[in-house]
Amino acid sequence: MTYPPPATAPADSGDELVSQFAADVRRHLSKQPRQLPSRYLYDALGSSLFDAICELPWYRVTRAEMRLLVRFAPRIWSAVLPLDRLIELGAGDGRKLAAFLSGRPTGLAPQRVDLVDISASALESAARAASAVDRTRVVQHHATYESGLQAASGEAPRGRALVLFLGSNIGNFDPSAADALLGDFAQSLRPGDALLLGADLVKPEGELLLAYDDPLGVTAAFNLNLLVRLNRELGADIDPAGFEHRAVWNERRSRVEMHLVSRREQELRIPGAGIALTLKAGETIWTESSYKYRPEQIRGVVERAGFTAAAQWQDARAGFALTLCELRRPH
Ligand code: AVJ
């Protein structure tokens, strides 16, 4: 059941991102199957839990990408120099940015680093990592990828820019949304600008399930925390113990899905979003998709958006690829 939003907005609705949260929760929880957008997993606790996930032996994305960045940073820098702007979308804790920056030729630094993240706590730590670079101005954008990139790329200096879109963050977008997102990047950039894209590759199901349903339960906590956030920010009263974390490999769609499974029939009242709904026992809320790519599919998605894939490096052990792209001239 859906009824109009409350006349009195939630306490912290001065923040535009909070009312966006309410609107998204209302819309996505009313869908069938029920959903919640994965970007809301990253409140302060969610960001910390994600950082913990990156330390788990079963979640190899971050370490694989780090190895590639350390190894190939000098080559990437020499391909993109001279560079005025470095823009990172979804900067996270800033460790990858720091590794990439420390691989640059001595004495050379972009004039400006722009960090875009929907997590305020992640932005703070990424900004600390970037501030170690002398004479570089660090600008933070507490925003979504698209609006953050648009804000960042509109500002001076406007020489060549490199966008970092790492961590397989692209995996959260379904194929048409990934095309639209990269098309959006192309719109905000200019010919000659570069994009470094990190994407997790298809691998055996057993490995994928351990990565998304780890034996320590950290990923379960990360997923269940979304319910805790509904309680805190939208005045809900949900018992997280009434739900179970579930990860499934959807082979046909090439994605790992995370779901929250209701352990019993229960009513969810979310006053800040103006909704109340009844979940059946076993009914799920779909909270995330992590698409896994084949190397040639990565090249396909960037090429369709107007980029040329100039180089691709793979970590065969963990199944991860970094692809360096350049925006083509329109013809
Ligand atoms: C940060 C979106 C790339 O999908 O692998 C980790 C998030 N979810 N474990 C991913 C995540 C569950 C992660 N991304």
CSV table of C-alpha atoms and ligand atoms in Angstrom, one decimal:
chain,number,residue,atom,x,y,z
A,1,MET,CA,0.0,0.0,0.0
A,2,THR,CA,1.2,3.5,-0.9
A,3,TYR,CA,-0.1,6.7,0.7
A,4,PRO,CA,1.0,10.3,0.2
A,5,PRO,CA,4.3,11.4,1.7
A,6,PRO,CA,4.0,12.9,5.2
A,7,ALA,CA,3.3,16.6,5.5
A,8,THR,CA,6.2,17.0,7.9
A,9,ALA,CA,9.3,15.9,6.2
A,10,PRO,CA,11.9,13.7,8.1
A,11,ALA,CA,14.1,15.5,10.5
A,12,ASP,CA,17.2,16.0,8.3
A,13,SER,CA,15.4,16.6,5.1
A,14,GLY,CA,17.3,19.9,4.8
A,15,ASP,CA,19.7,17.6,3.0
A,16,GLU,CA,18.6,17.2,-0.6
A,17,LEU,CA,20.2,13.7,-0.6
A,18,VAL,CA,17.9,12.6,2.2
A,19,SER,CA,14.7,13.4,0.4
A,20,GLN,CA,16.1,11.7,-2.7
A,21,PHE,CA,16.6,8.7,-0.5
A,22,ALA,CA,13.0,8.8,0.7
A,23,ALA,CA,11.7,9.1,-2.9
A,24,ASP,CA,13.9,6.2,-4.1
A,25,VAL,CA,12.9,4.0,-1.2
A,26,ARG,CA,9.3,4.6,-1.9
A,27,ARG,CA,9.6,3.9,-5.6
A,28,HIS,CA,11.9,0.9,-5.5
A,29,LEU,CA,10.2,-0.9,-2.6
A,30,SER,CA,6.9,-0.6,-4.4
A,31,LYS,CA,8.2,-2.5,-7.4
A,32,GLN,CA,7.8,-6.2,-8.0
A,33,PRO,CA,10.2,-7.8,-7.2
A,34,ARG,CA,10.9,-5.3,-4.4
A,35,GLN,CA,14.1,-3.4,-4.6
A,36,LEU,CA,16.4,-0.9,-3.0
A,37,PRO,CA,19.0,1.0,-4.9
A,38,SER,CA,22.5,-0.3,-4.1
A,39,ARG,CA,24.0,3.2,-3.7
A,40,TYR,CA,22.3,3.6,-0.3
A,41,LEU,CA,24.4,0.8,1.1
A,42,TYR,CA,27.1,3.4,1.7
A,43,ASP,CA,26.3,5.3,4.8
A,44,ALA,CA,29.1,5.7,7.4
A,45,LEU,CA,28.7,2.2,8.7
A,46,GLY,CA,28.1,0.7,5.3
A,47,SER,CA,31.3,2.3,3.9
A,48,SER,CA,33.3,0.9,6.9
A,49,LEU,CA,31.7,-2.5,6.3
A,50,PHE,CA,32.6,-2.3,2.6
A,51,ASP,CA,36.2,-1.4,3.5
A,52,ALA,CA,36.2,-4.6,5.7
A,53,ILE,CA,34.9,-6.6,2.8
A,54,CYS,CA,37.9,-5.5,0.8
A,55,GLU,CA,40.1,-7.1,3.4
A,56,LEU,CA,38.4,-10.4,3.2
A,57,PRO,CA,40.4,-13.2,1.6
A,58,TRP,CA,37.3,-14.2,-0.5
A,59,TYR,CA,36.7,-10.7,-2.0
A,60,ARG,CA,39.6,-10.2,-4.3
A,61,VAL,CA,38.5,-7.3,-6.4
A,62,THR,CA,40.3,-4.6,-4.5
A,63,ARG,CA,43.6,-6.3,-4.1
A,64,ALA,CA,43.7,-7.4,-7.8
A,65,GLU,CA,43.0,-3.9,-8.9
A,66,MET,CA,45.6,-2.5,-6.5
A,67,ARG,CA,48.2,-4.9,-7.9
A,68,LEU,CA,47.4,-3.8,-11.5
A,69,LEU,CA,47.5,-0.1,-10.5
A,70,VAL,CA,50.8,-0.4,-8.8
A,71,ARG,CA,52.3,-2.3,-11.7
A,72,PHE,CA,50.9,-0.3,-14.6
A,73,ALA,CA,50.6,3.2,-13.1
A,74,PRO,CA,53.8,4.4,-14.8
A,75,ARG,CA,52.5,3.2,-18.2
A,76,ILE,CA,49.1,4.8,-17.6
A,77,TRP,CA,50.7,8.1,-16.6
A,78,SER,CA,52.9,8.1,-19.7
A,79,ALA,CA,49.9,7.5,-21.9
A,80,VAL,CA,47.8,10.4,-20.4
A,81,LEU,CA,50.5,13.1,-19.7
A,82,PRO,CA,50.3,16.0,-19.9
A,83,LEU,CA,47.3,15.9,-17.5
A,84,ASP,CA,45.5,18.8,-15.9
A,85,ARG,CA,42.7,17.1,-14.2
A,86,LEU,CA,42.2,13.8,-12.4
A,87,ILE,CA,38.6,12.9,-11.5
A,88,GLU,CA,37.7,9.9,-9.4
A,89,LEU,CA,34.1,8.6,-9.4
A,90,GLY,CA,33.4,6.6,-6.3
A,91,ALA,CA,36.7,7.2,-4.7
A,92,GLY,CA,36.1,5.1,-1.6
A,93,ASP,CA,38.8,5.2,1.0
A,94,GLY,CA,41.3,6.8,-1.4
A,95,ARG,CA,43.9,4.0,-1.2
A,96,LYS,CA,43.8,3.2,-4.9
A,97,LEU,CA,44.0,6.9,-5.7
A,98,ALA,CA,47.1,7.2,-3.5
A,99,ALA,CA,48.7,4.2,-5.2
A,100,PHE,CA,48.0,5.6,-8.6
A,101,LEU,CA,49.3,9.0,-7.7
A,102,SER,CA,52.5,7.6,-6.3
A,103,GLY,CA,53.2,5.9,-9.6
A,104,ARG,CA,53.4,9.3,-11.4
A,105,PRO,CA,56.7,10.6,-12.8
A,106,THR,CA,58.5,12.7,-10.2
A,107,GLY,CA,57.6,16.4,-10.2
A,108,LEU,CA,54.5,15.9,-12.4
A,109,ALA,CA,51.1,16.3,-10.8
A,110,PRO,CA,47.7,17.2,-12.1
A,111,GLN,CA,46.7,20.8,-11.1
A,112,ARG,CA,43.5,19.6,-9.7
A,113,VAL,CA,41.9,16.3,-8.3
A,114,ASP,CA,38.2,16.0,-8.1
A,115,LEU,CA,36.6,13.4,-5.9
A,116,VAL,CA,33.1,12.3,-6.4
A,117,ASP,CA,31.3,10.0,-3.9
A,118,ILE,CA,27.8,9.6,-2.4
A,119,SER,CA,29.5,8.6,0.9
A,120,ALA,CA,30.6,11.7,2.9
A,121,SER,CA,32.9,9.5,5.1
A,122,ALA,CA,34.6,8.0,2.0
A,123,LEU,CA,35.1,11.5,0.5
A,124,GLU,CA,36.9,12.6,3.6
A,125,SER,CA,39.4,9.8,3.6
A,126,ALA,CA,39.9,10.0,-0.2
A,127,ALA,CA,40.6,13.7,0.2
A,128,ARG,CA,43.2,13.0,2.8
A,129,ALA,CA,44.9,10.6,0.4
A,130,ALA,CA,45.0,13.1,-2.4
A,131,SER,CA,46.2,16.0,-0.2
A,132,ALA,CA,49.6,14.4,0.1
A,133,VAL,CA,50.3,15.7,-3.4
A,134,ASP,CA,51.9,19.1,-3.4
A,135,ARG,CA,50.5,22.0,-5.4
A,136,THR,CA,47.4,20.0,-6.3
A,137,ARG,CA,44.0,21.4,-5.5
A,138,VAL,CA,41.6,18.8,-4.1
A,139,VAL,CA,37.9,19.3,-4.7
A,140,GLN,CA,35.2,17.1,-3.1
A,141,HIS,CA,31.8,16.5,-4.7
A,142,HIS,CA,29.2,14.8,-2.5
A,143,ALA,CA,27.2,13.6,-5.4
A,144,THR,CA,26.2,10.8,-7.8
A,145,TYR,CA,28.6,9.9,-10.6
A,146,GLU,CA,26.8,11.8,-13.3
A,147,SER,CA,26.1,15.0,-11.5
A,148,GLY,CA,29.6,15.0,-9.8
A,149,LEU,CA,31.4,14.5,-13.1
A,150,GLN,CA,29.3,17.2,-14.7
A,151,ALA,CA,30.1,19.6,-12.0
A,152,ALA,CA,33.8,18.7,-11.9
A,153,SER,CA,34.4,18.7,-15.7
A,154,GLY,CA,32.8,22.1,-16.1
A,155,GLU,CA,35.4,23.9,-14.0
A,156,ALA,CA,38.8,25.2,-14.9
A,157,PRO,CA,41.5,24.3,-15.7
A,158,ARG,CA,40.2,22.6,-18.7
A,159,GLY,CA,43.2,20.8,-20.2
A,160,ARG,CA,43.2,17.0,-20.5
A,161,ALA,CA,41.3,15.1,-17.9
A,162,LEU,CA,41.5,11.5,-16.8
A,163,VAL,CA,38.5,9.9,-15.1
A,164,LEU,CA,39.1,7.0,-12.7
A,165,PHE,CA,36.1,4.7,-12.5
A,166,LEU,CA,37.5,1.8,-10.5
A,167,GLY,CA,36.6,-1.0,-8.2
A,168,SER,CA,34.1,-2.6,-10.6
A,169,ASN,CA,31.6,0.1,-9.7
A,170,ILE,CA,30.3,-0.2,-13.2
A,171,GLY,CA,29.1,-3.7,-12.1
A,172,ASN,CA,26.2,-2.1,-10.3
A,173,PHE,CA,24.6,-0.9,-13.6
A,174,ASP,CA,22.5,-3.2,-15.8
A,175,PRO,CA,23.6,-3.3,-19.4
A,176,SER,CA,21.4,-0.5,-20.7
A,177,ALA,CA,22.2,1.7,-17.6
A,178,ALA,CA,26.0,1.0,-18.1
A,179,ASP,CA,25.6,2.2,-21.7
A,180,ALA,CA,23.8,5.3,-20.6
A,181,LEU,CA,26.3,6.0,-17.8
A,182,LEU,CA,29.3,5.8,-20.1
A,183,GLY,CA,27.4,7.9,-22.7
A,184,ASP,CA,27.0,10.4,-19.9
A,185,PHE,CA,30.7,10.4,-19.2
A,186,ALA,CA,31.4,11.0,-22.9
A,187,GLN,CA,29.0,14.0,-22.8
A,188,SER,CA,30.9,15.5,-19.9
A,189,LEU,CA,34.3,14.9,-21.4
A,190,ARG,CA,36.2,16.2,-24.4
A,191,PRO,CA,38.0,14.3,-27.2
A,192,GLY,CA,41.4,13.3,-26.0
A,193,ASP,CA,40.2,12.9,-22.4
A,194,ALA,CA,40.8,9.5,-20.8
A,195,LEU,CA,38.9,7.0,-18.7
A,196,LEU,CA,40.5,4.2,-16.6
A,197,LEU,CA,37.8,1.6,-16.0
A,198,GLY,CA,38.2,-1.3,-13.5
A,199,ALA,CA,35.9,-4.3,-14.0
A,200,ASP,CA,35.6,-7.7,-12.3
A,201,LEU,CA,35.5,-10.6,-14.7
A,202,VAL,CA,33.3,-13.7,-15.0
A,203,LYS,CA,34.7,-16.5,-12.9
A,204,PRO,CA,33.5,-19.8,-11.4
A,205,GLU,CA,30.3,-19.6,-9.4
A,206,GLY,CA,31.9,-21.0,-6.2
A,207,GLU,CA,34.4,-18.1,-6.1
A,208,LEU,CA,31.7,-15.6,-6.8
A,209,LEU,CA,29.4,-16.8,-4.0
A,210,LEU,CA,32.2,-16.8,-1.4
A,211,ALA,CA,33.0,-13.3,-2.4
A,212,TYR,CA,29.4,-12.1,-1.9
A,213,ASP,CA,28.4,-14.4,1.0
A,214,ASP,CA,31.5,-14.7,3.0
A,215,PRO,CA,32.0,-17.1,6.0
A,216,LEU,CA,32.5,-14.2,8.4
A,217,GLY,CA,29.2,-12.6,7.6
A,218,VAL,CA,30.7,-9.2,6.8
A,219,THR,CA,28.8,-9.0,3.5
A,220,ALA,CA,25.6,-10.1,5.3
A,221,ALA,CA,26.1,-7.2,7.7
A,222,PHE,CA,26.8,-4.8,4.8
A,223,ASN,CA,23.5,-5.8,3.2
A,224,LEU,CA,21.4,-5.8,6.4
A,225,ASN,CA,22.8,-2.4,7.4
A,226,LEU,CA,20.5,-1.0,4.7
A,227,LEU,CA,17.6,-1.8,7.0
A,228,VAL,CA,19.3,-0.1,9.9
A,229,ARG,CA,19.6,3.0,7.7
A,230,LEU,CA,15.9,2.9,6.9
A,231,ASN,CA,15.3,2.9,10.6
A,232,ARG,CA,17.6,5.8,11.4
A,233,GLU,CA,16.9,8.1,8.4
A,234,LEU,CA,13.3,7.3,7.6
A,235,GLY,CA,11.9,6.5,11.0
A,236,ALA,CA,11.2,2.8,10.2
A,237,ASP,CA,11.2,0.2,12.9
A,238,ILE,CA,12.5,-2.9,11.1
A,239,ASP,CA,14.1,-5.8,13.0
A,240,PRO,CA,17.2,-6.8,10.9
A,241,ALA,CA,17.0,-10.2,12.5
A,242,GLY,CA,13.8,-10.7,10.6
A,243,PHE,CA,15.8,-10.9,7.4
A,244,GLU,CA,18.5,-13.1,5.9
A,245,HIS,CA,21.3,-12.2,3.5
A,246,ARG,CA,21.3,-14.1,0.2
A,247,ALA,CA,23.7,-13.9,-2.7
A,248,VAL,CA,22.9,-15.6,-6.1
A,249,TRP,CA,24.8,-16.0,-9.3
A,250,ASN,CA,22.5,-15.3,-12.2
A,251,GLU,CA,24.5,-16.9,-15.0
A,252,ARG,CA,22.1,-15.8,-17.8
A,253,ARG,CA,22.5,-12.2,-16.8
A,254,SER,CA,26.1,-12.5,-15.7
A,255,ARG,CA,25.5,-10.9,-12.4
A,256,VAL,CA,25.7,-11.7,-8.7
A,257,GLU,CA,22.5,-10.5,-7.0
A,258,MET,CA,22.3,-9.6,-3.3
A,259,HIS,CA,18.9,-10.0,-1.7
A,260,LEU,CA,17.4,-9.5,1.8
A,261,VAL,CA,15.0,-12.4,2.4
A,262,SER,CA,12.1,-11.9,4.9
A,263,ARG,CA,12.2,-14.7,7.4
A,264,ARG,CA,8.5,-14.4,8.1
A,265,GLU,CA,5.4,-12.5,7.1
A,266,GLN,CA,5.9,-9.0,8.4
A,267,GLU,CA,4.8,-5.4,8.0
A,268,LEU,CA,7.3,-2.7,7.1
A,269,ARG,CA,6.3,0.9,8.0
A,270,ILE,CA,8.6,3.5,6.7
A,271,PRO,CA,7.1,6.9,7.7
A,272,GLY,CA,9.8,9.0,6.1
A,273,ALA,CA,9.1,7.5,2.8
A,274,GLY,CA,5.3,7.5,3.3
A,275,ILE,CA,4.9,3.8,2.7
A,276,ALA,CA,3.8,0.7,4.6
A,277,LEU,CA,3.9,-2.8,3.0
A,278,THR,CA,3.5,-6.4,4.0
A,279,LEU,CA,6.2,-8.9,3.1
A,280,LYS,CA,5.4,-12.5,2.8
A,281,ALA,CA,7.6,-15.1,4.4
A,282,GLY,CA,10.5,-15.8,1.9
A,283,GLU,CA,9.8,-12.6,-0.1
A,284,THR,CA,12.9,-10.7,-1.1
A,285,ILE,CA,14.2,-7.2,-1.4
A,286,TRP,CA,16.8,-7.0,-4.2
A,287,THR,CA,19.5,-4.7,-3.0
A,288,GLU,CA,22.4,-5.0,-5.5
A,289,SER,CA,23.5,-6.4,-8.8
A,290,SER,CA,27.2,-6.9,-9.5
A,291,TYR,CA,27.7,-7.6,-13.2
A,292,LYS,CA,30.7,-9.6,-14.2
A,293,TYR,CA,32.3,-8.9,-17.6
A,294,ARG,CA,34.3,-10.7,-20.2
A,295,PRO,CA,37.2,-8.6,-21.4
A,296,GLU,CA,35.7,-8.1,-24.9
A,297,GLN,CA,32.4,-7.0,-23.3
A,298,ILE,CA,34.3,-4.2,-21.5
A,299,ARG,CA,35.8,-3.0,-24.8
A,300,GLY,CA,32.3,-3.2,-26.3
A,301,VAL,CA,30.6,-1.0,-23.7
A,302,VAL,CA,33.3,1.7,-23.9
A,303,GLU,CA,33.4,1.7,-27.7
A,304,ARG,CA,29.6,2.1,-27.9
A,305,ALA,CA,29.9,5.2,-25.7
A,306,GLY,CA,32.5,6.8,-28.0
A,307,PHE,CA,35.7,5.8,-26.4
A,308,THR,CA,38.6,3.8,-27.9
A,309,ALA,CA,40.0,1.1,-25.7
A,310,ALA,CA,43.7,1.9,-25.9
A,311,ALA,CA,45.0,-0.8,-23.5
A,312,GLN,CA,43.7,-3.5,-21.3
A,313,TRP,CA,45.6,-5.2,-18.4
A,314,GLN,CA,44.3,-8.3,-16.6
A,315,ASP,CA,45.0,-10.0,-13.3
A,316,ALA,CA,44.5,-13.6,-14.3
A,317,ARG,CA,44.7,-14.9,-10.7
A,318,ALA,CA,41.7,-13.0,-9.5
A,319,GLY,CA,40.0,-12.3,-12.8
A,320,PHE,CA,40.0,-8.5,-13.0
A,321,ALA,CA,40.7,-6.1,-15.8
A,322,LEU,CA,41.8,-2.4,-16.0
A,323,THR,CA,41.0,-0.8,-19.4
A,324,LEU,CA,42.5,2.5,-20.4
A,325,CYS,CA,40.2,4.4,-22.8
A,326,GLU,CA,40.4,7.6,-24.8
A,327,LEU,CA,37.4,9.7,-25.9
A,328,ARG,CA,37.3,9.7,-29.7
A,329,ARG,CA,36.5,12.7,-31.8
A,330,PRO,CA,32.9,12.6,-33.0
A,331,HIS,CA,32.6,12.1,-36.8
B,1,AVJ,C1,31.7,-1.6,-4.8
B,1,AVJ,C2,29.8,-2.2,-6.1
B,1,AVJ,C3,32.0,-2.9,-6.8
B,1,AVJ,O1,29.7,-5.1,-6.4
B,1,AVJ,O2,31.5,-6.0,-5.8
B,1,AVJ,C4,30.9,-5.9,-2.3
B,1,AVJ,C5,30.1,-3.8,-3.7
B,1,AVJ,N1,28.8,-5.7,-2.7
B,1,AVJ,N2,30.3,-7.0,-1.8
B,1,AVJ,C6,30.7,-5.1,-5.7
B,1,AVJ,C7,29.9,-5.1,-2.9
B,1,AVJ,C8,29.0,-6.8,-1.9
B,1,AVJ,C9,31.0,-3.9,-4.8
B,1,AVJ,N3,31.1,-2.6,-5.6
